[in-house]
JSON list of C-alpha atoms in Angstrom, two decimals:
[
{"chain": "T", "resi": 1, "resn": "UNK", "atom": "CA", "xyz": [43.78, 109.38, 65.84]},
{"chain": "T", "resi": 2, "resn": "UNK", "atom": "CA", "xyz": [42.99, 108.89, 62.12]},
{"chain": "T", "resi": 3, "resn": "UNK", "atom": "CA", "xyz": [39.63, 107.34, 63.07]},
{"chain": "T", "resi": 4, "resn": "UNK", "atom": "CA", "xyz": [38.85, 110.40, 65.27]},
{"chain": "T", "resi": 5, "resn": "UNK", "atom": "CA", "xyz": [39.62, 112.73, 62.42]},
{"chain": "T", "resi": 6, "resn": "UNK", "atom": "CA", "xyz": [37.33, 110.81, 60.11]},
{"chain": "T", "resi": 7, "resn": "UNK", "atom": "CA", "xyz": [34.61, 110.84, 62.67]},
{"chain": "T", "resi": 8, "resn": "UNK", "atom": "CA", "xyz": [35.12, 114.52, 63.30]},
{"chain": "T", "resi": 9, "resn": "UNK", "atom": "CA", "xyz": [34.87, 115.19, 59.56]},
{"chain": "T", "resi": 10, "resn": "UNK", "atom": "CA", "xyz": [31.40, 113.47, 59.53]},
{"chain": "T", "resi": 11, "resn": "UNK", "atom": "CA", "xyz": [30.31, 115.58, 62.45]},
{"chain": "T", "resi": 12, "resn": "UNK", "atom": "CA", "xyz": [30.04, 112.63, 64.82]},
{"chain": "T", "resi": 13, "resn": "UNK", "atom": "CA", "xyz": [32.50, 114.01, 67.44]},
{"chain": "T", "resi": 14, "resn": "UNK", "atom": "CA", "xyz": [31.80, 117.27, 69.08]},
{"chain": "T", "resi": 15, "resn": "UNK", "atom": "CA", "xyz": [34.24, 117.69, 71.97]},
{"chain": "T", "resi": 16, "resn": "UNK", "atom": "CA", "xyz": [37.09, 116.20, 73.95]},
{"chain": "T", "resi": 17, "resn": "UNK", "atom": "CA", "xyz": [36.85, 115.32, 77.50]},
{"chain": "T", "resi": 18, "resn": "UNK", "atom": "CA", "xyz": [38.61, 117.45, 80.20]},
{"chain": "T", "resi": 19, "resn": "UNK", "atom": "CA", "xyz": [41.97, 116.23, 81.14]},
{"chain": "T", "resi": 20, "resn": "UNK", "atom": "CA", "xyz": [40.86, 115.19, 84.60]},
{"chain": "T", "resi": 21, "resn": "UNK", "atom": "CA", "xyz": [37.88, 113.24, 83.16]},
{"chain": "T", "resi": 22, "resn": "UNK", "atom": "CA", "xyz": [39.89, 110.82, 81.05]},
{"chain": "T", "resi": 23, "resn": "UNK", "atom": "CA", "xyz": [40.24, 107.33, 82.14]},
{"chain": "T", "resi": 24, "resn": "UNK", "atom": "CA", "xyz": [43.57, 105.43, 82.16]},
{"chain": "T", "resi": 25, "resn": "UNK", "atom": "CA", "xyz": [42.59, 103.67, 78.90]},
{"chain": "T", "resi": 26, "resn": "UNK", "atom": "CA", "xyz": [42.12, 106.25, 76.11]},
{"chain": "T", "resi": 27, "resn": "UNK", "atom": "CA", "xyz": [39.94, 104.12, 73.91]},
{"chain": "T", "resi": 28, "resn": "UNK", "atom": "CA", "xyz": [37.51, 103.07, 76.63]},
{"chain": "T", "resi": 29, "resn": "UNK", "atom": "CA", "xyz": [33.83, 103.30, 75.95]},
{"chain": "T", "resi": 30, "resn": "UNK", "atom": "CA", "xyz": [31.78, 105.32, 78.25]},
{"chain": "T", "resi": 31, "resn": "UNK", "atom": "CA", "xyz": [28.22, 104.29, 78.37]},
{"chain": "T", "resi": 32, "resn": "UNK", "atom": "CA", "xyz": [25.14, 105.25, 80.41]},
{"chain": "T", "resi": 33, "resn": "UNK", "atom": "CA", "xyz": [21.98, 103.23, 81.16]},
{"chain": "T", "resi": 34, "resn": "UNK", "atom": "CA", "xyz": [19.18, 105.61, 82.16]},
{"chain": "T", "resi": 35, "resn": "UNK", "atom": "CA", "xyz": [15.57, 105.29, 82.98]},
{"chain": "T", "resi": 36, "resn": "UNK", "atom": "CA", "xyz": [13.22, 108.35, 82.84]},
{"chain": "T", "resi": 37, "resn": "UNK", "atom": "CA", "xyz": [10.81, 108.17, 85.77]},
{"chain": "T", "resi": 38, "resn": "UNK", "atom": "CA", "xyz": [8.37, 110.56, 84.08]},
{"chain": "T", "resi": 39, "resn": "UNK", "atom": "CA", "xyz": [8.33, 109.27, 80.50]},
{"chain": "T", "resi": 40, "resn": "UNK", "atom": "CA", "xyz": [9.02, 105.56, 81.23]},
{"chain": "T", "resi": 41, "resn": "UNK", "atom": "CA", "xyz": [11.75, 105.67, 78.57]},
{"chain": "T", "resi": 42, "resn": "UNK", "atom": "CA", "xyz": [15.13, 103.78, 78.81]},
{"chain": "T", "resi": 43, "resn": "UNK", "atom": "CA", "xyz": [18.30, 104.42, 76.97]},
{"chain": "T", "resi": 44, "resn": "UNK", "atom": "CA", "xyz": [21.57, 102.51, 77.04]},
{"chain": "T", "resi": 45, "resn": "UNK", "atom": "CA", "xyz": [24.04, 104.45, 75.19]},
{"chain": "T", "resi": 46, "resn": "UNK", "atom": "CA", "xyz": [27.83, 104.96, 74.43]},
{"chain": "T", "resi": 47, "resn": "UNK", "atom": "CA", "xyz": [28.25, 108.66, 74.65]},
{"chain": "T", "resi": 48, "resn": "UNK", "atom": "CA", "xyz": [32.03, 108.82, 74.60]},
{"chain": "T", "resi": 49, "resn": "UNK", "atom": "CA", "xyz": [34.84, 106.76, 73.12]},
{"chain": "T", "resi": 50, "resn": "UNK", "atom": "CA", "xyz": [38.18, 107.52, 74.92]},
{"chain": "T", "resi": 51, "resn": "UNK", "atom": "CA", "xyz": [38.29, 111.26, 75.24]},
{"chain": "T", "resi": 52, "resn": "UNK", "atom": "CA", "xyz": [36.02, 111.97, 72.18]},
{"chain": "T", "resi": 53, "resn": "UNK", "atom": "CA", "xyz": [32.22, 112.71, 72.79]},
{"chain": "T", "resi": 54, "resn": "UNK", "atom": "CA", "xyz": [29.91, 111.23, 70.13]},
{"chain": "T", "resi": 55, "resn": "UNK", "atom": "CA", "xyz": [27.57, 113.94, 68.71]},
{"chain": "T", "resi": 56, "resn": "UNK", "atom": "CA", "xyz": [24.78, 111.65, 67.86]},
{"chain": "T", "resi": 57, "resn": "UNK", "atom": "CA", "xyz": [24.79, 110.02, 71.26]},
{"chain": "T", "resi": 58, "resn": "UNK", "atom": "CA", "xyz": [24.82, 113.44, 72.93]},
{"chain": "T", "resi": 59, "resn": "UNK", "atom": "CA", "xyz": [21.75, 114.52, 70.79]},
{"chain": "T", "resi": 60, "resn": "UNK", "atom": "CA", "xyz": [19.87, 111.40, 71.93]},
{"chain": "T", "resi": 61, "resn": "UNK", "atom": "CA", "xyz": [20.71, 112.08, 75.51]},
{"chain": "T", "resi": 62, "resn": "UNK", "atom": "CA", "xyz": [19.67, 115.74, 75.23]},
{"chain": "T", "resi": 63, "resn": "UNK", "atom": "CA", "xyz": [16.19, 114.49, 73.98]},
{"chain": "T", "resi": 64, "resn": "UNK", "atom": "CA", "xyz": [16.08, 111.79, 76.59]},
{"chain": "T", "resi": 65, "resn": "UNK", "atom": "CA", "xyz": [16.53, 114.46, 79.34]},
{"chain": "T", "resi": 66, "resn": "UNK", "atom": "CA", "xyz": [14.06, 116.92, 77.78]},
{"chain": "T", "resi": 67, "resn": "UNK", "atom": "CA", "xyz": [11.57, 118.88, 79.81]},
{"chain": "T", "resi": 68, "resn": "UNK", "atom": "CA", "xyz": [8.91, 116.14, 80.43]},
{"chain": "T", "resi": 69, "resn": "UNK", "atom": "CA", "xyz": [6.26, 118.83, 80.85]},
{"chain": "T", "resi": 70, "resn": "UNK", "atom": "CA", "xyz": [6.63, 120.86, 77.73]},
{"chain": "T", "resi": 71, "resn": "UNK", "atom": "CA", "xyz": [8.93, 118.55, 75.61]},
{"chain": "T", "resi": 72, "resn": "UNK", "atom": "CA", "xyz": [11.50, 121.28, 75.05]},
{"chain": "T", "resi": 73, "resn": "UNK", "atom": "CA", "xyz": [15.12, 119.99, 74.45]},
{"chain": "T", "resi": 74, "resn": "UNK", "atom": "CA", "xyz": [18.25, 121.80, 75.34]},
{"chain": "T", "resi": 75, "resn": "UNK", "atom": "CA", "xyz": [21.89, 120.64, 74.87]},
{"chain": "T", "resi": 76, "resn": "UNK", "atom": "CA", "xyz": [23.56, 119.36, 78.10]},
{"chain": "T", "resi": 77, "resn": "UNK", "atom": "CA", "xyz": [27.17, 119.94, 78.78]},
{"chain": "T", "resi": 78, "resn": "UNK", "atom": "CA", "xyz": [28.60, 116.45, 78.20]},
{"chain": "T", "resi": 79, "resn": "UNK", "atom": "CA", "xyz": [30.86, 116.69, 81.26]},
{"chain": "T", "resi": 80, "resn": "UNK", "atom": "CA", "xyz": [27.67, 116.16, 83.39]},
{"chain": "T", "resi": 81, "resn": "UNK", "atom": "CA", "xyz": [27.40, 112.74, 81.69]},
{"chain": "T", "resi": 82, "resn": "UNK", "atom": "CA", "xyz": [30.96, 112.03, 82.88]},
{"chain": "T", "resi": 83, "resn": "UNK", "atom": "CA", "xyz": [29.80, 112.79, 86.41]},
{"chain": "T", "resi": 84, "resn": "UNK", "atom": "CA", "xyz": [27.02, 110.21, 86.04]},
{"chain": "T", "resi": 85, "resn": "UNK", "atom": "CA", "xyz": [29.43, 107.65, 84.56]},
{"chain": "T", "resi": 86, "resn": "UNK", "atom": "CA", "xyz": [31.96, 108.21, 87.45]},
{"chain": "T", "resi": 87, "resn": "UNK", "atom": "CA", "xyz": [29.21, 108.19, 90.01]},
{"chain": "T", "resi": 88, "resn": "UNK", "atom": "CA", "xyz": [28.09, 104.58, 89.13]},
{"chain": "T", "resi": 89, "resn": "UNK", "atom": "CA", "xyz": [31.70, 103.44, 89.56]},
{"chain": "T", "resi": 90, "resn": "UNK", "atom": "CA", "xyz": [32.01, 105.31, 92.75]},
{"chain": "T", "resi": 91, "resn": "UNK", "atom": "CA", "xyz": [29.06, 103.44, 94.36]},
{"chain": "T", "resi": 92, "resn": "UNK", "atom": "CA", "xyz": [30.40, 99.94, 93.09]},
{"chain": "T", "resi": 93, "resn": "UNK", "atom": "CA", "xyz": [27.97, 99.62, 90.17]},
{"chain": "T", "resi": 94, "resn": "UNK", "atom": "CA", "xyz": [29.86, 100.63, 87.06]},
{"chain": "T", "resi": 95, "resn": "UNK", "atom": "CA", "xyz": [27.41, 100.96, 84.32]},
{"chain": "T", "resi": 96, "resn": "UNK", "atom": "CA", "xyz": [24.45, 100.57, 86.62]},
{"chain": "T", "resi": 97, "resn": "UNK", "atom": "CA", "xyz": [21.17, 101.97, 85.70]},
{"chain": "T", "resi": 98, "resn": "UNK", "atom": "CA", "xyz": [20.31, 105.48, 86.82]},
{"chain": "T", "resi": 99, "resn": "UNK", "atom": "CA", "xyz": [16.73, 106.71, 87.34]},
{"chain": "T", "resi": 100, "resn": "UNK", "atom": "CA", "xyz": [16.37, 110.21, 86.12]},
{"chain": "T", "resi": 101, "resn": "UNK", "atom": "CA", "xyz": [13.99, 112.21, 88.28]},
{"chain": "T", "resi": 102, "resn": "UNK", "atom": "CA", "xyz": [14.57, 115.42, 86.44]},
{"chain": "T", "resi": 103, "resn": "UNK", "atom": "CA", "xyz": [16.84, 116.66, 83.60]},
{"chain": "T", "resi": 104, "resn": "UNK", "atom": "CA", "xyz": [16.17, 119.84, 81.71]},
{"chain": "T", "resi": 105, "resn": "UNK", "atom": "CA", "xyz": [13.41, 122.18, 82.91]},
{"chain": "T", "resi": 106, "resn": "UNK", "atom": "CA", "xyz": [12.20, 125.19, 80.97]},
{"chain": "T", "resi": 107, "resn": "UNK", "atom": "CA", "xyz": [12.05, 128.36, 82.92]},
{"chain": "T", "resi": 108, "resn": "UNK", "atom": "CA", "xyz": [8.23, 127.97, 82.90]},
{"chain": "T", "resi": 109, "resn": "UNK", "atom": "CA", "xyz": [8.22, 124.48, 84.20]},
{"chain": "T", "resi": 110, "resn": "UNK", "atom": "CA", "xyz": [10.79, 125.56, 86.98]},
{"chain": "T", "resi": 111, "resn": "UNK", "atom": "CA", "xyz": [8.53, 128.45, 88.00]},
{"chain": "T", "resi": 112, "resn": "UNK", "atom": "CA", "xyz": [5.50, 126.04, 88.12]},
{"chain": "T", "resi": 113, "resn": "UNK", "atom": "CA", "xyz": [7.41, 123.70, 90.33]},
{"chain": "T", "resi": 114, "resn": "UNK", "atom": "CA", "xyz": [8.49, 126.58, 92.69]},
{"chain": "T", "resi": 115, "resn": "UNK", "atom": "CA", "xyz": [4.86, 127.63, 92.87]},
{"chain": "T", "resi": 116, "resn": "UNK", "atom": "CA", "xyz": [3.68, 124.16, 93.99]},
{"chain": "T", "resi": 117, "resn": "UNK", "atom": "CA", "xyz": [6.55, 122.80, 96.07]},
{"chain": "T", "resi": 118, "resn": "UNK", "atom": "CA", "xyz": [9.51, 123.86, 98.19]},
{"chain": "T", "resi": 119, "resn": "UNK", "atom": "CA", "xyz": [13.18, 123.19, 97.51]},
{"chain": "T", "resi": 120, "resn": "UNK", "atom": "CA", "xyz": [13.22, 124.39, 93.79]},
{"chain": "T", "resi": 121, "resn": "UNK", "atom": "CA", "xyz": [15.78, 127.14, 93.19]},
{"chain": "T", "resi": 122, "resn": "UNK", "atom": "CA", "xyz": [14.69, 130.22, 91.25]},
{"chain": "T", "resi": 123, "resn": "UNK", "atom": "CA", "xyz": [17.69, 130.08, 89.06]},
{"chain": "T", "resi": 124, "resn": "UNK", "atom": "CA", "xyz": [18.03, 126.33, 88.85]},
{"chain": "T", "resi": 125, "resn": "UNK", "atom": "CA", "xyz": [20.88, 124.93, 86.78]},
{"chain": "T", "resi": 126, "resn": "UNK", "atom": "CA", "xyz": [18.14, 122.51, 85.50]},
{"chain": "T", "resi": 127, "resn": "UNK", "atom": "CA", "xyz": [17.02, 125.41, 83.29]},
{"chain": "T", "resi": 128, "resn": "UNK", "atom": "CA", "xyz": [20.51, 125.72, 81.76]},
{"chain": "T", "resi": 129, "resn": "UNK", "atom": "CA", "xyz": [20.77, 121.86, 81.12]},
{"chain": "T", "resi": 130, "resn": "UNK", "atom": "CA", "xyz": [23.59, 121.64, 83.76]},
{"chain": "T", "resi": 131, "resn": "UNK", "atom": "CA", "xyz": [21.80, 119.57, 86.49]},
{"chain": "T", "resi": 132, "resn": "UNK", "atom": "CA", "xyz": [20.15, 116.22, 86.86]},
{"chain": "T", "resi": 133, "resn": "UNK", "atom": "CA", "xyz": [18.23, 114.71, 89.77]},
{"chain": "T", "resi": 134, "resn": "UNK", "atom": "CA", "xyz": [18.70, 111.03, 90.08]},
{"chain": "T", "resi": 135, "resn": "UNK", "atom": "CA", "xyz": [18.58, 107.87, 92.07]},
{"chain": "T", "resi": 136, "resn": "UNK", "atom": "CA", "xyz": [19.99, 104.45, 91.43]},
{"chain": "T", "resi": 137, "resn": "UNK", "atom": "CA", "xyz": [17.98, 101.15, 92.07]},
{"chain": "T", "resi": 138, "resn": "UNK", "atom": "CA", "xyz": [19.44, 99.24, 94.97]},
{"chain": "T", "resi": 139, "resn": "UNK", "atom": "CA", "xyz": [21.72, 102.06, 96.14]},
{"chain": "T", "resi": 140, "resn": "UNK", "atom": "CA", "xyz": [20.80, 104.07, 99.22]},
{"chain": "T", "resi": 141, "resn": "UNK", "atom": "CA", "xyz": [20.56, 107.82, 98.26]},
{"chain": "T", "resi": 142, "resn": "UNK", "atom": "CA", "xyz": [22.63, 108.81, 101.15]},
{"chain": "T", "resi": 143, "resn": "UNK", "atom": "CA", "xyz": [25.51, 106.51, 99.82]},
{"chain": "T", "resi": 144, "resn": "UNK", "atom": "CA", "xyz": [24.88, 108.14, 96.40]},
{"chain": "T", "resi": 145, "resn": "UNK", "atom": "CA", "xyz": [25.15, 111.59, 97.91]},
{"chain": "T", "resi": 146, "resn": "UNK", "atom": "CA", "xyz": [28.40, 110.76, 99.69]},
{"chain": "T", "resi": 147, "resn": "UNK", "atom": "CA", "xyz": [29.81, 109.43, 96.41]},
{"chain": "T", "resi": 148, "resn": "UNK", "atom": "CA", "xyz": [28.76, 112.47, 94.51]},
{"chain": "T", "resi": 149, "resn": "UNK", "atom": "CA", "xyz": [30.29, 114.81, 97.16]},
{"chain": "T", "resi": 150, "resn": "UNK", "atom": "CA", "xyz": [33.56, 112.83, 97.00]},
{"chain": "T", "resi": 151, "resn": "UNK", "atom": "CA", "xyz": [33.82, 113.50, 93.20]},
{"chain": "T", "resi": 152, "resn": "UNK", "atom": "CA", "xyz": [34.01, 117.22, 93.84]},
{"chain": "T", "resi": 153, "resn": "UNK", "atom": "CA", "xyz": [32.82, 118.07, 90.29]},
{"chain": "T", "resi": 154, "resn": "UNK", "atom": "CA", "xyz": [29.97, 120.47, 90.98]},
{"chain": "T", "resi": 155, "resn": "UNK", "atom": "CA", "xyz": [26.98, 120.88, 93.22]},
{"chain": "T", "resi": 156, "resn": "UNK", "atom": "CA", "xyz": [25.33, 118.16, 95.19]},
{"chain": "T", "resi": 157, "resn": "UNK", "atom": "CA", "xyz": [21.92, 118.36, 96.75]},
{"chain": "T", "resi": 158, "resn": "UNK", "atom": "CA", "xyz": [20.33, 115.75, 98.89]},
{"chain": "T", "resi": 159, "resn": "UNK", "atom": "CA", "xyz": [16.48, 115.39, 99.09]},
{"chain": "T", "resi": 160, "resn": "UNK", "atom": "CA", "xyz": [15.93, 112.38, 101.48]},
{"chain": "T", "resi": 161, "resn": "UNK", "atom": "CA", "xyz": [12.18, 112.77, 101.73]},
{"chain": "T", "resi": 162, "resn": "UNK", "atom": "CA", "xyz": [11.86, 112.58, 97.96]},
{"chain": "T", "resi": 163, "resn": "UNK", "atom": "CA", "xyz": [14.62, 109.93, 97.78]},
{"chain": "T", "resi": 164, "resn": "UNK", "atom": "CA", "xyz": [16.88, 111.63, 95.23]},
{"chain": "T", "resi": 165, "resn": "UNK", "atom": "CA", "xyz": [20.19, 113.37, 94.67]},
{"chain": "T", "resi": 166, "resn": "UNK", "atom": "CA", "xyz": [20.94, 116.50, 92.60]},
{"chain": "T", "resi": 167, "resn": "UNK", "atom": "CA", "xyz": [24.14, 116.64, 90.79]},
{"chain": "T", "resi": 168, "resn": "UNK", "atom": "CA", "xyz": [25.31, 119.58, 88.58]},
{"chain": "T", "resi": 169, "resn": "UNK", "atom": "CA", "xyz": [28.45, 120.97, 86.96]},
{"chain": "T", "resi": 170, "resn": "UNK", "atom": "CA", "xyz": [28.28, 124.34, 88.71]},
{"chain": "T", "resi": 171, "resn": "UNK", "atom": "CA", "xyz": [30.56, 125.43, 91.49]},
{"chain": "T", "resi": 172, "resn": "UNK", "atom": "CA", "xyz": [31.38, 122.80, 94.15]},
{"chain": "T", "resi": 173, "resn": "UNK", "atom": "CA", "xyz": [28.81, 123.18, 96.90]},
{"chain": "T", "resi": 174, "resn": "UNK", "atom": "CA", "xyz": [26.32, 121.07, 98.82]},
{"chain": "T", "resi": 175, "resn": "UNK", "atom": "CA", "xyz": [22.92, 121.34, 100.42]},
{"chain": "T", "resi": 176, "resn": "UNK", "atom": "CA", "xyz": [20.47, 119.05, 102.07]},
{"chain": "T", "resi": 177, "resn": "UNK", "atom": "CA", "xyz": [16.78, 119.63, 101.93]},
{"chain": "T", "resi": 178, "resn": "UNK", "atom": "CA", "xyz": [14.87, 118.63, 104.94]},
{"chain": "T", "resi": 179, "resn": "UNK", "atom": "CA", "xyz": [17.99, 117.04, 106.71]},
{"chain": "T", "resi": 180, "resn": "UNK", "atom": "CA", "xyz": [19.27, 116.94, 110.23]},
{"chain": "T", "resi": 181, "resn": "UNK", "atom": "CA", "xyz": [22.12, 119.24, 111.16]},
{"chain": "T", "resi": 182, "resn": "UNK", "atom": "CA", "xyz": [24.69, 116.37, 110.74]},
{"chain": "T", "resi": 183, "resn": "UNK", "atom": "CA", "xyz": [23.67, 115.82, 107.22]},
{"chain": "T", "resi": 184, "resn": "UNK", "atom": "CA", "xyz": [23.62, 119.46, 106.33]},
{"chain": "T", "resi": 185, "resn": "UNK", "atom": "CA", "xyz": [27.25, 119.69, 107.19]},
{"chain": "T", "resi": 186, "resn": "UNK", "atom": "CA", "xyz": [28.15, 116.85, 104.91]},
{"chain": "T", "resi": 187, "resn": "UNK", "atom": "CA", "xyz": [28.46, 114.04, 107.42]}
]
C-alpha cells in the first residue's frame, strides 16, 4: 500500500474499484486492447493495477473514446472499462482486442445520428460517457451479447444488422434492435 500512497500523491491513481469488480489477485494488471473503427487508432493500455485506477491511463482512454465527429473528450466512469475487461474473459478471450464502434457522443452528434438513423436514444448514455458500442474480431455478436447480459452490470443493447453490442453502466436492462421475438426476450 506504500506504493499506492506514493502514486496517489503524484496524482496517478484516481479511484478504487468497486468491491465486486476486484479480481482474486489484488495486484493484477487490468489491460485493454482497443481499436477505434472510426479513427483507425489502436490502444493497448493497463488502466488498473489491483483495485487502483491509473489516472494517466484513464485520460488516454477518455481521449481514445472521444466523439469522433467533433473531437470532444469527456471523462468515462472507469467501471465501464471493468465491464469491457470482464467481457473479454467471459467470451474466452481475456485481453482480446475490442473494436469500438462508438464511445462518447456530444449531444449534437447524438441528435444528428437520431435525425439520420433509427435506434439512437434521445437521452443516450453515450452523451454522458457511460456507454460503448463494440464488437470483438472472431466473436459472434450474439455470443458477446449473451456474455454482457450474464455480467448484469448495466444495460445491454444488441444490434445484429449493424453487428455490434451496446454496453453501459446504467441500470440493468436489455433491448434488441431489429430482432426476432425470441432475441428480444433475452434468449
